[in-house]
Every structure is written in structure tokens, then in C-alpha cells.
Short mmCIF file of C-alpha atoms in Angstrom, two decimals:
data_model
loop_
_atom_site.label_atom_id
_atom_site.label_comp_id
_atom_site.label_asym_id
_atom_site.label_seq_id
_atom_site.Cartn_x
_atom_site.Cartn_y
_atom_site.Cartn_z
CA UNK A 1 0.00 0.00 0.00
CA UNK A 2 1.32 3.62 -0.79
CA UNK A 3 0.00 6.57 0.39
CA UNK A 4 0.12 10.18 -1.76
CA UNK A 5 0.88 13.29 -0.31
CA UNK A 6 0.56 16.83 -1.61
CA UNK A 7 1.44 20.45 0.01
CA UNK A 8 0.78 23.60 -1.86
CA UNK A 9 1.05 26.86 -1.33
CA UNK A 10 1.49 26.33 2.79
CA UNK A 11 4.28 27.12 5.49
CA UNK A 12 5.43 23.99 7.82
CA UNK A 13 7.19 24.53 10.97
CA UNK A 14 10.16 22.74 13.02
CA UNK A 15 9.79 18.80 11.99
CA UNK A 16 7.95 19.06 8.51
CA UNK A 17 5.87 15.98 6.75
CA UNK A 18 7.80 13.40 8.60
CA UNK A 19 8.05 10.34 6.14
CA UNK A 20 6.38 11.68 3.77
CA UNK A 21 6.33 9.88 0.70
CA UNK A 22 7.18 6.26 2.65
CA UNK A 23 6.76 3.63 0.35
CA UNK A 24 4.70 6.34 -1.57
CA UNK A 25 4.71 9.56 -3.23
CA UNK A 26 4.98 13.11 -1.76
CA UNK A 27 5.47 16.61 -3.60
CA UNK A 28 5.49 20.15 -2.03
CA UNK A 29 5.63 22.63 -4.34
CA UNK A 30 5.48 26.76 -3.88
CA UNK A 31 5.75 25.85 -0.17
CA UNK A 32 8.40 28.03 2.59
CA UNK A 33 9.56 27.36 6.34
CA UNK A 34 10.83 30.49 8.57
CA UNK A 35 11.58 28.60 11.68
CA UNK A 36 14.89 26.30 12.64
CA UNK A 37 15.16 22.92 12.49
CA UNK A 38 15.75 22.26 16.52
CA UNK A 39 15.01 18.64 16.95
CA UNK A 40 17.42 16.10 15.51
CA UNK A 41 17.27 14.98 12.01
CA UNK A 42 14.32 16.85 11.38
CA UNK A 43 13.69 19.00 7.98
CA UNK A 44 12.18 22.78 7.25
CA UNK A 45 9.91 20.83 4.60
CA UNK A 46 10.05 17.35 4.88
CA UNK A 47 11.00 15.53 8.38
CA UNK A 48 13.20 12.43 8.39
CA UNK A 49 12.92 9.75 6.14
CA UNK A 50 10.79 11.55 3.20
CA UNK A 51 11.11 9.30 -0.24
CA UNK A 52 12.70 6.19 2.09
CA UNK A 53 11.73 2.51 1.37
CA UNK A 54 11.11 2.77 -2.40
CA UNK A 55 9.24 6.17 -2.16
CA UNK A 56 9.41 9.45 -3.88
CA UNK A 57 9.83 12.88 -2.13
CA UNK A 58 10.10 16.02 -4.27
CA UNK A 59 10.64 19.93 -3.35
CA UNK A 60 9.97 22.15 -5.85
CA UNK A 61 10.52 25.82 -5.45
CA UNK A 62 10.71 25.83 -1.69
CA UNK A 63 13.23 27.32 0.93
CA UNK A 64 14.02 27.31 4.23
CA UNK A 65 15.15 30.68 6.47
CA UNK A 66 15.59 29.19 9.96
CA UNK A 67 19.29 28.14 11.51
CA UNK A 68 19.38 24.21 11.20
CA UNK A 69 20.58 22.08 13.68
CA UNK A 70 21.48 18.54 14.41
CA UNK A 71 21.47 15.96 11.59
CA UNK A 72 18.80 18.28 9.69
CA UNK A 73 18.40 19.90 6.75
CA UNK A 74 16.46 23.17 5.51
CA UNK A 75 14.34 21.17 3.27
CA UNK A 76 14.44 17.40 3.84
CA UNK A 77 15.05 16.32 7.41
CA UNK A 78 18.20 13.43 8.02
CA UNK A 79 17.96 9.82 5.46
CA UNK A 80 15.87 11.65 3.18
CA UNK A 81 15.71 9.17 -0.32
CA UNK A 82 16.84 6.37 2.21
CA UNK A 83 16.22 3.20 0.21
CA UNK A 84 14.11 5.32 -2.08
CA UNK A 85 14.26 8.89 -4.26
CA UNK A 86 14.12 12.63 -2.73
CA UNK A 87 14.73 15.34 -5.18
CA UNK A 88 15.08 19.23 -4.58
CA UNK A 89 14.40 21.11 -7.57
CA UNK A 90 14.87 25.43 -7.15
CA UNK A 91 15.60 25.81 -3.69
CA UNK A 92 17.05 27.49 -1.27
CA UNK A 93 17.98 27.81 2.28
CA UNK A 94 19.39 31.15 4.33
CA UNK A 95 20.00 29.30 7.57
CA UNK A 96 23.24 28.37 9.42
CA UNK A 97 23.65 24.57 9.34
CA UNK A 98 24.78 24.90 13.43
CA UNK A 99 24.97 21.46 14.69
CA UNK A 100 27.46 18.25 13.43
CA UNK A 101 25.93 16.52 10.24
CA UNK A 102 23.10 19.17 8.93
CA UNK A 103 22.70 20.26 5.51
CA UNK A 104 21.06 23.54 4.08
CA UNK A 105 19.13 21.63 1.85
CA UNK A 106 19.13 18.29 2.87
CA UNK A 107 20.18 16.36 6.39
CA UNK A 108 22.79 13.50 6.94
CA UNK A 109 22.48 10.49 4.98
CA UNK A 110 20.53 11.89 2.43
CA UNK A 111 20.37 9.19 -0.69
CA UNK A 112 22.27 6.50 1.47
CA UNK A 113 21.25 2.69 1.25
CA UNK A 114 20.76 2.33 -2.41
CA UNK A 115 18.98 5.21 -2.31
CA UNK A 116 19.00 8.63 -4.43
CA UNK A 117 19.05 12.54 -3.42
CA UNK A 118 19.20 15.07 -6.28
CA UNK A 119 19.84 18.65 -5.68
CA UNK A 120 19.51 20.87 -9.36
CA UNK A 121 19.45 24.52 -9.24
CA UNK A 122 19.90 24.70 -5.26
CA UNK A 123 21.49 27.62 -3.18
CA UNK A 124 22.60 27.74 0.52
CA UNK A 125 23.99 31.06 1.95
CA UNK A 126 23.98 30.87 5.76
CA UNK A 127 27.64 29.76 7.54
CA UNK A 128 28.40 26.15 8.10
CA UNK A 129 29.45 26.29 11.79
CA UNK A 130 30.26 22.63 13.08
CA UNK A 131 31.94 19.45 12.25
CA UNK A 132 30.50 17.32 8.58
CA UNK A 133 27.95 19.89 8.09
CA UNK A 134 27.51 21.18 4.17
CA UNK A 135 25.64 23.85 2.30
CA UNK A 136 23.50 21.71 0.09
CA UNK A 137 24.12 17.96 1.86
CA UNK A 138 25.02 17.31 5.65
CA UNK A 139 27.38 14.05 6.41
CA UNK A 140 26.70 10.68 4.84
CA UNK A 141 24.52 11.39 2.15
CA UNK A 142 25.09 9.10 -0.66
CA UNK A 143 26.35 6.56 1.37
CA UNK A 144 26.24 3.41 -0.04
CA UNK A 145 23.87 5.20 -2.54
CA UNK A 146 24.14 8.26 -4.71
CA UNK A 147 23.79 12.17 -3.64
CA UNK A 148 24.18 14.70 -6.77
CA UNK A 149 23.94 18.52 -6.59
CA UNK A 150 23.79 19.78 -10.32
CA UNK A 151 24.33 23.59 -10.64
CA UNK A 152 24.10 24.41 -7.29
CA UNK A 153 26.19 26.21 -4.74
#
């Protein structure tokens, strides 16, 4: 059984759509967050595990203001496309990645297990402040899977 989830036109706060798109599909489009990402591996958009376990999570002109903490990300919270797909297609994210292991677009482990995170046409401008945190991915993503960032910075 897979479930469908759509966002439109809405803000989400702190934790996002956790697992959204689980063994499903999920899309948020024309969507923003202004607060940080204080809990761990949580996401401005999408909480943790959006797109895992053969699923499909997609931003599409989002972004993400608040700092980001902890394993997070501004958009998709930690093992986003775990085992499955998450994609982030014009977005951004203004936020300091604070903590170990965040990402301004996506958290740690992003695209890991077989699985697949795409960045294309993403921007993150707030400081990177601790240890394995990046702009667009925090630690691990791609591991043992595939993480891409096409024409982003």
C-alpha cells in the first residue's frame, strides 16, 4: 500500500511531513519554512525519512530561512531518499547549518542505502558552523547510494 501526499502553497514549521512519501509519493511545491530545524534529524519541509523505502519525495521551489541544527536539513530532514528517491528542484535555504551533520538543503544520509538525493538549481547562503555539516548535503549522504547537486552552490 502507498499513500500520496501533496502540500501547496502552505508554510510547515520545526519537523515538517515526517516520512512523507514512505513507500509512496509526496510533492510540495510553492511551499516556505521560517523557523529552525531544533530537533534532531528533522527538515524545514520534509521531516526524516521523506522518499525512504522505495518512495518518492520532491521539493519544488521551496526554501528554508531558519538556523538548522542537528542531523537536519532546511528542506528534507536526516535519510531523506533512504532506500528510495528525494529530489530538490529550485531551492534554497538562508540558515546556518549549526549542529554536526546538517545540511542547508538536505540532512545527513541523504540518498544512502541504495537510495537517491538530487539537488539541481539549489542555493545555501547561511555559515556552516560545526563538524560534517555542508551547504546543500550534511554528512553521509550518498552513502552506499548516490547524492548529486547539479548547478548548485
Amino acid at each position: 500500500m502507498s499513500a500520496v501526499a501533496l502540500v501547496l502553497g502552505s508554510e510547515e514549521r520545526r519537523e515538517g511531513l515526517r516520512r512523507a512519501g514512505y513507500n509512496g509519493q509526496a510533492s510540495a511545491i510553492n511551499c516556505y519554512s521560517t523557523g529552525s530545524t531544533i530537533n534532531n534529524n528533522s527538515g524545514g519541509i520534509f521531516g526524516a525519512g521523506a522518499g525512504s523505502n522505495n518512495g518518492i519525495a520532491s521539493a519544488i521551489n521551496r526554501y528554508s530561512t531558519g538556523d538548522i541544527t542537528r542531523s537536519s536539513g532546511g528542506i528534507f530532514g536526516s535519510i531523506a531518499g533512504y532506500n528510495g528517491q528525494a529530489s530538490a528542484i529550485n531551492c534554497y535555504s538562508t540558515g546556518s547549518t549549526i549542529n554536526n551533520n546538517s545540511g542547508g538543503i538536505f540532512g545527513a544520509g541523504a540518498g544512502s542505502n541504495n537510495g537517491k538525493a538530487t539537488a539541481t538549481n539549489c542555493y545555501s547562503t547561511g555559515s556552516t558552523i560545526n563538524n560534517n555539516s555542508g551547504g546543500i548535503f550534511g554528512s553521509y549522504a550518498g552513502n552506499n547510494g548516490k547524492a548529486t547537486a547539479t548547478n548548485c552552490y
